[in-house]
mmCIF file of N, CA and C in Angstrom:
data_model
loop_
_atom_site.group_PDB
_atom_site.id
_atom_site.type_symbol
_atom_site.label_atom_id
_atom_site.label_comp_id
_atom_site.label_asym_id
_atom_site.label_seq_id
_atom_site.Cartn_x
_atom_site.Cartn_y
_atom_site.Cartn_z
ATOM 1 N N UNK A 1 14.205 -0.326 177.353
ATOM 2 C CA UNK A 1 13.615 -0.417 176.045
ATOM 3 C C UNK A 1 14.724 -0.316 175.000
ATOM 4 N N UNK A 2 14.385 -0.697 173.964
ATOM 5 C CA UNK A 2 15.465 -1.128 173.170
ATOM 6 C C UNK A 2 14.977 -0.118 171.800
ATOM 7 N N UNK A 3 15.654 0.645 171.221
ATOM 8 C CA UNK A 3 15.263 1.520 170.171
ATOM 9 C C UNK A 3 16.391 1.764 168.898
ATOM 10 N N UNK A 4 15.852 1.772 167.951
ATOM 11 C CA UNK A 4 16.669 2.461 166.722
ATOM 12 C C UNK A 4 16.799 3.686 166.337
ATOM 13 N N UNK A 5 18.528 4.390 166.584
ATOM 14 C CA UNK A 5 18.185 5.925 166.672
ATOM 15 C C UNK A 5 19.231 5.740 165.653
ATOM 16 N N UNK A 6 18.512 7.071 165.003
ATOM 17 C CA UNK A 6 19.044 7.929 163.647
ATOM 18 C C UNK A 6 20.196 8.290 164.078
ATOM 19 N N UNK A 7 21.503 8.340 163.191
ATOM 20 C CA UNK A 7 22.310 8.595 162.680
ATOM 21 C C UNK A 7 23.097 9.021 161.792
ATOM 22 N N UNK A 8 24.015 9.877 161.140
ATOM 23 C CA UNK A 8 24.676 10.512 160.083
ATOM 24 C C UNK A 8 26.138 9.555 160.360
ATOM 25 N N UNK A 9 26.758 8.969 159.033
ATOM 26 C CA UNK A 9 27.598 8.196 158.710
ATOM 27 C C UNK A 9 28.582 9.323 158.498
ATOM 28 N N UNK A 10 29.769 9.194 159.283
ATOM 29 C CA UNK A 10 30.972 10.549 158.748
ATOM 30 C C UNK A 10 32.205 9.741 157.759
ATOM 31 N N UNK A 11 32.366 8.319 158.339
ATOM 32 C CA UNK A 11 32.949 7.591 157.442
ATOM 33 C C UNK A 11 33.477 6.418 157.219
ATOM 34 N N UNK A 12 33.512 5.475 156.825
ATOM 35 C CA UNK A 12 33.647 3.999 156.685
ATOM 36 C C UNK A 12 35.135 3.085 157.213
ATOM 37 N N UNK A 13 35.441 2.227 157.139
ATOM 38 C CA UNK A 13 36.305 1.235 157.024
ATOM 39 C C UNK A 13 35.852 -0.105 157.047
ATOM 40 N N UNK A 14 36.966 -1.130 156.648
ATOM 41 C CA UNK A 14 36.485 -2.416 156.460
ATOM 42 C C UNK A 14 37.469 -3.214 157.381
ATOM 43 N N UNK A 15 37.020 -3.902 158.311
ATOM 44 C CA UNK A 15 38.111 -4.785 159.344
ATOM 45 C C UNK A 15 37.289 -5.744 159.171
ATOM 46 N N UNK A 16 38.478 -6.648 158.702
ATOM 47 C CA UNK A 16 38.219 -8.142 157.973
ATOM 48 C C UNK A 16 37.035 -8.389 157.025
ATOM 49 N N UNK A 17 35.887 -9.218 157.412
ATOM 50 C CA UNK A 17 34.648 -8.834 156.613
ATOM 51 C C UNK A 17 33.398 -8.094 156.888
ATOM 52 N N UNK A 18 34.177 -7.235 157.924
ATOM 53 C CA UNK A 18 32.476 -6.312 158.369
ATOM 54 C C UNK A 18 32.911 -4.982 157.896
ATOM 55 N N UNK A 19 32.105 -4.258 157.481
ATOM 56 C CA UNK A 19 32.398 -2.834 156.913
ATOM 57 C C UNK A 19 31.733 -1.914 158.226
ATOM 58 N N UNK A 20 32.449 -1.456 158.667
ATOM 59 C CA UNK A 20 32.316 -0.466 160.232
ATOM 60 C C UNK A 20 32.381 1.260 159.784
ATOM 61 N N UNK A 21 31.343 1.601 160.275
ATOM 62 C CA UNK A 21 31.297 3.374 160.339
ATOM 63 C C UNK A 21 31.574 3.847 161.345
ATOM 64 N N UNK A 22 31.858 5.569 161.456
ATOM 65 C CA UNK A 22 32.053 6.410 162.644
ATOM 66 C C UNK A 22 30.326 6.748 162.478
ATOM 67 N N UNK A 23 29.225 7.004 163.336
ATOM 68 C CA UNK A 23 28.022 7.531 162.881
ATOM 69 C C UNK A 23 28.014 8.356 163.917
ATOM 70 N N UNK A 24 27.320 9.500 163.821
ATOM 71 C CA UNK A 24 27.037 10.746 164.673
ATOM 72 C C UNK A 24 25.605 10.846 164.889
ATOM 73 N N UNK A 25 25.366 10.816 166.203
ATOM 74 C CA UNK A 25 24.137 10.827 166.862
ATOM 75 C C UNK A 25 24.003 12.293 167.892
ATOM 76 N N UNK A 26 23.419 13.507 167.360
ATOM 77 C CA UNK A 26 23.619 14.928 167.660
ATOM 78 C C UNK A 26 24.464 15.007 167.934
ATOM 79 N N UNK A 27 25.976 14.864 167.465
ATOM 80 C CA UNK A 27 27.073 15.410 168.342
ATOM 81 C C UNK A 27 27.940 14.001 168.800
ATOM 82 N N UNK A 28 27.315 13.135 169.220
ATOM 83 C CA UNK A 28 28.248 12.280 169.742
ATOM 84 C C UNK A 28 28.231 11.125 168.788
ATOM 85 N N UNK A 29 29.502 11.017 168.751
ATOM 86 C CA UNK A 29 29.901 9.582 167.040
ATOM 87 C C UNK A 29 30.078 8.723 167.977
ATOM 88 N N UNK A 30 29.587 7.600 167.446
ATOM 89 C CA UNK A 30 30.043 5.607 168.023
ATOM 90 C C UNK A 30 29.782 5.318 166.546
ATOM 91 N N UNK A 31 30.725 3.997 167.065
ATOM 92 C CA UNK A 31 31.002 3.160 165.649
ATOM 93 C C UNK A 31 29.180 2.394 165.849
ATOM 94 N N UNK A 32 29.439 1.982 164.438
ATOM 95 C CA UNK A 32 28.540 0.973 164.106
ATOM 96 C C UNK A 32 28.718 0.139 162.893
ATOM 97 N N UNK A 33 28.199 -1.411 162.572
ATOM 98 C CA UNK A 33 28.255 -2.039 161.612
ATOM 99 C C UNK A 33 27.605 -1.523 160.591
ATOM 100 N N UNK A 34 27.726 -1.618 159.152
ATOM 101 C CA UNK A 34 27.197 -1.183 158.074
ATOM 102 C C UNK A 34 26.895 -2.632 157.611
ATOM 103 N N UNK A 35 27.225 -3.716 158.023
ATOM 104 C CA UNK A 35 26.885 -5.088 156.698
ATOM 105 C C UNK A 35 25.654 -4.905 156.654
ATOM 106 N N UNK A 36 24.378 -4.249 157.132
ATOM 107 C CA UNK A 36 23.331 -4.980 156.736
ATOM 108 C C UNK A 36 22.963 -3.727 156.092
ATOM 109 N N UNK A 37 23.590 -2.724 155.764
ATOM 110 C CA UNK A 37 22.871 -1.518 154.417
ATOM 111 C C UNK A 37 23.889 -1.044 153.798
ATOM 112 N N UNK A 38 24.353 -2.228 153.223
ATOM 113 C CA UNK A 38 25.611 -2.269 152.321
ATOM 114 C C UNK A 38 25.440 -1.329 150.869
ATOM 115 N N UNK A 39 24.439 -0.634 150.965
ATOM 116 C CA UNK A 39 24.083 0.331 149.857
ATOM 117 C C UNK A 39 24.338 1.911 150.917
ATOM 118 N N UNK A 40 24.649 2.027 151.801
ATOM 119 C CA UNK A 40 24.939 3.331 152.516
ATOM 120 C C UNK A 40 26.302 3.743 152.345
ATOM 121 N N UNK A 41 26.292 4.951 152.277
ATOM 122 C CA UNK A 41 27.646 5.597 151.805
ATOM 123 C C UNK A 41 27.692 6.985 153.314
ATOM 124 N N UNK A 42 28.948 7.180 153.456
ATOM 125 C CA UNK A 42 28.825 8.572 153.961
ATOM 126 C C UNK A 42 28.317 9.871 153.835
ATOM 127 N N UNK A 43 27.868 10.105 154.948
ATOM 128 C CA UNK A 43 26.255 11.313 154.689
ATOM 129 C C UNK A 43 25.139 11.020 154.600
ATOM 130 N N UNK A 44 25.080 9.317 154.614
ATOM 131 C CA UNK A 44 23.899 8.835 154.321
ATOM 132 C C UNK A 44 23.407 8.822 156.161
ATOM 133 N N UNK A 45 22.116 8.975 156.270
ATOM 134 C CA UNK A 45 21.592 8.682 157.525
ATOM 135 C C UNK A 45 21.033 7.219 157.429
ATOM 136 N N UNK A 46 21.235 6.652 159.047
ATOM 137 C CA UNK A 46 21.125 4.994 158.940
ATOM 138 C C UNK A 46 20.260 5.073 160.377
ATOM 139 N N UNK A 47 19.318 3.869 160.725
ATOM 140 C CA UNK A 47 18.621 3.689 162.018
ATOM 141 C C UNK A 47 19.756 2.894 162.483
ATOM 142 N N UNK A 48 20.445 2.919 163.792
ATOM 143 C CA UNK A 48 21.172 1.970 164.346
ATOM 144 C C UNK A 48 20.215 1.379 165.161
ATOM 145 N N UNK A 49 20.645 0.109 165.692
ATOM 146 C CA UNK A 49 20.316 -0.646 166.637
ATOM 147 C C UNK A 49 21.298 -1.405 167.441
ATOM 148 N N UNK A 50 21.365 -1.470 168.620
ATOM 149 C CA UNK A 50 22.622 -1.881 169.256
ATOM 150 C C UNK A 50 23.750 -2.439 168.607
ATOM 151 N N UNK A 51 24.288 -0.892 168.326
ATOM 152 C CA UNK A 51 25.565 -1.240 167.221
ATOM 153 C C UNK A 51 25.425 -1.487 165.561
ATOM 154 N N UNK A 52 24.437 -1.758 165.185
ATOM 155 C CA UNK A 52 24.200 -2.091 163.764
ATOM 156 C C UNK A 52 23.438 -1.259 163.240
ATOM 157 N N UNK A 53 23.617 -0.820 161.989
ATOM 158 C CA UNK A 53 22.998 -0.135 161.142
ATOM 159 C C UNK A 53 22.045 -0.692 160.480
ATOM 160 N N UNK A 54 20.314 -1.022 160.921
ATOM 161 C CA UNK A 54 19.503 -1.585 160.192
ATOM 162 C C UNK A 54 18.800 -1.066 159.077
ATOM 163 N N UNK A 55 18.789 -0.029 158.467
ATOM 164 C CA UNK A 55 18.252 1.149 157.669
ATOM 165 C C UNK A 55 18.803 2.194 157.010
ATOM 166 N N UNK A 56 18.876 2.020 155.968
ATOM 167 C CA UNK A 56 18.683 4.279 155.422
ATOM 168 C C UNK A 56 17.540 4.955 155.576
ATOM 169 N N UNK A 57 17.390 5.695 156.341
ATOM 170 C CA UNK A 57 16.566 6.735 155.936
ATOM 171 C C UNK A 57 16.920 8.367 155.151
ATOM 172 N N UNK A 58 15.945 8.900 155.540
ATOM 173 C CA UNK A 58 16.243 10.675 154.206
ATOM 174 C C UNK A 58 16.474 11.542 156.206
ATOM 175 N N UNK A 59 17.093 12.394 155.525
ATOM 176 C CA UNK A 59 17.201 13.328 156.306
ATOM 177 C C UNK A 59 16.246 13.820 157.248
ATOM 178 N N UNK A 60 15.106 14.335 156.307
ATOM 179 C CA UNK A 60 13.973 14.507 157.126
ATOM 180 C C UNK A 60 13.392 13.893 158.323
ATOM 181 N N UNK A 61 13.593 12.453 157.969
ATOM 182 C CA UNK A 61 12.911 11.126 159.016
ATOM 183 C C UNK A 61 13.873 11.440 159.912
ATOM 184 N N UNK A 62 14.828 11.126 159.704
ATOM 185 C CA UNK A 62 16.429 11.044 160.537
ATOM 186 C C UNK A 62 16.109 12.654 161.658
ATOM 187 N N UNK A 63 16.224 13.664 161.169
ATOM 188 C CA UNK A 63 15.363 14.764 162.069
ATOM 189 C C UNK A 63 14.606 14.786 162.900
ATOM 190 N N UNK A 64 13.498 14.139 162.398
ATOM 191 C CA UNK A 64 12.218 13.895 163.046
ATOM 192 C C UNK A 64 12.288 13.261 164.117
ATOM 193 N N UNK A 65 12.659 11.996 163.998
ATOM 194 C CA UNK A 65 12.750 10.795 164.940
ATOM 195 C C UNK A 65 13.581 11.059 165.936
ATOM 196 N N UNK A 66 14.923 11.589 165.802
ATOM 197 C CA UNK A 66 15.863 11.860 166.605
ATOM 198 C C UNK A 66 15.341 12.909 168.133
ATOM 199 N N UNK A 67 14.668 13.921 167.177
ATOM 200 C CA UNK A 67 14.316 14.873 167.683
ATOM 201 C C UNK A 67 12.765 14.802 168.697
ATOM 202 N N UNK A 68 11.971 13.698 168.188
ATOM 203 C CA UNK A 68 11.172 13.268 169.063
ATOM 204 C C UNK A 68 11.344 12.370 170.481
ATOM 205 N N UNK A 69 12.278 11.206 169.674
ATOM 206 C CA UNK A 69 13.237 10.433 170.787
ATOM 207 C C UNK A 69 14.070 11.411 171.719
ATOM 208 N N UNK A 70 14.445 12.572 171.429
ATOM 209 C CA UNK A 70 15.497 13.165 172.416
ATOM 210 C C UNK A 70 13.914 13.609 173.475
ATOM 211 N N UNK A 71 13.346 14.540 172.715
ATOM 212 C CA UNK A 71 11.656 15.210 173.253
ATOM 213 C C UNK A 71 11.525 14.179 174.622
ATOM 214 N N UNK A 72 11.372 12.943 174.264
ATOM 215 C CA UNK A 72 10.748 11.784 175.081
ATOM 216 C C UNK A 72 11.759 11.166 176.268
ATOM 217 N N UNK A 73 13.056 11.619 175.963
ATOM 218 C CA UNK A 73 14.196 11.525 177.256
ATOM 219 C C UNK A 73 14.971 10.043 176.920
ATOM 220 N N UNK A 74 14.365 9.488 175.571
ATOM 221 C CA UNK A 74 14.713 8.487 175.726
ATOM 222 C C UNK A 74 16.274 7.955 174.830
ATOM 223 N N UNK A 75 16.637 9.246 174.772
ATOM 224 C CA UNK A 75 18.165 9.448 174.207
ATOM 225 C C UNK A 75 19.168 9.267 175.549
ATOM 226 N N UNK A 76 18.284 9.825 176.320
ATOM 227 C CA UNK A 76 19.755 10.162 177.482
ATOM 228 C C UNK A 76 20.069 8.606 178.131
ATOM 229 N N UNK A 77 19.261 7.638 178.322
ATOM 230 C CA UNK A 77 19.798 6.822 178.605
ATOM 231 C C UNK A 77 20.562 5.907 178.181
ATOM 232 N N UNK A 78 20.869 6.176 176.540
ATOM 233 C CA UNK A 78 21.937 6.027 175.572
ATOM 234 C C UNK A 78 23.181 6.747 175.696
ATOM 235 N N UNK A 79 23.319 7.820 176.500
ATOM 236 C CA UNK A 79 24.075 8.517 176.324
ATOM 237 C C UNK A 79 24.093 9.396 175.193
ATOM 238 N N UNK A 80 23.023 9.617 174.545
ATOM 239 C CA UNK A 80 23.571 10.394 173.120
ATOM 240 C C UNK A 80 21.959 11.534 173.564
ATOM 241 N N UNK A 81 21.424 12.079 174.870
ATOM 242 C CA UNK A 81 20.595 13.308 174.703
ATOM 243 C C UNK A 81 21.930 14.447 174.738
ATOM 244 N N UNK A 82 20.972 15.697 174.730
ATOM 245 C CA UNK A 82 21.766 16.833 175.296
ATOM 246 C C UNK A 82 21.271 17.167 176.441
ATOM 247 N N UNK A 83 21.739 17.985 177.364
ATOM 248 C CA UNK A 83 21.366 18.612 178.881
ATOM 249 C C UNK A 83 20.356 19.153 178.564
ATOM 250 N N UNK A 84 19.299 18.657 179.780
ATOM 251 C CA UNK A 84 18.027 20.387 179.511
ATOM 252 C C UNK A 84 18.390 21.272 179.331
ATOM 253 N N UNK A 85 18.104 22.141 179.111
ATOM 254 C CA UNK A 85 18.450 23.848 179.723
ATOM 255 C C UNK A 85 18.560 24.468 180.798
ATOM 256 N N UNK A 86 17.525 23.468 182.150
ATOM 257 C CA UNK A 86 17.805 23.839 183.545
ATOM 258 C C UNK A 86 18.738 22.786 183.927
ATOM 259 N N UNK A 87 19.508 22.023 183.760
ATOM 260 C CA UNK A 87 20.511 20.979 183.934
ATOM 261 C C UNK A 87 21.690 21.830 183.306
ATOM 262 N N UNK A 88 22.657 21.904 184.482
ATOM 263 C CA UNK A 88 24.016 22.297 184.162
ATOM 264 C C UNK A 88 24.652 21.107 183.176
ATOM 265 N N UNK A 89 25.672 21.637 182.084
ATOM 266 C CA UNK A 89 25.996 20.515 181.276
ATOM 267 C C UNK A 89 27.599 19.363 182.113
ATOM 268 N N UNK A 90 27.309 18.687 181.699
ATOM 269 C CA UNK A 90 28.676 17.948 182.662
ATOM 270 C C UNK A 90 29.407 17.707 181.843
#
């Protein structure tokens, strides 16, 4: 399944004509494109989608969603859940 998970923007650059972020997804940062919410600044929370930043959202949403998507397991196959609590961390 293919999903858009919330993100926090830590900070920008521009290589050639795409404007590229570091974004942090609980803990773990991957880049992503910014051209398509060319009104986002750092600190701003963004929905990614494989690699691209399709959205701003507010903090709150960005919380919510993250935190339901992790709930539902469907972070870890992104690589970006955390360990259960009965799962040793690796």
């Amino acid at each position: 399944m293919c999903l858009a998970v919330p993100g926090q923007i830590l900070d920008t650059t521009d290589i050639g004509a795409s404007r590229i972020g570091n974004v942090s997804f609980g803990g773990v940062t991957r880049q992503a494109f910014l051209d398509f919410v060319p009104e986002a600044q750092v600190g701003d929370f963004v929905m990614v989608h494989v690699g691209f930043a399709i959205s701003r959202v507010d903090a709150g949403e960005a919380h919510r969603t993250y935190a339901l998507l992790e709930k539902l397991g469907f972070l870890e196959d992104e690589g970006l859940g955390r360990p259960h609590a009965s799962e040793p961390a690796t």
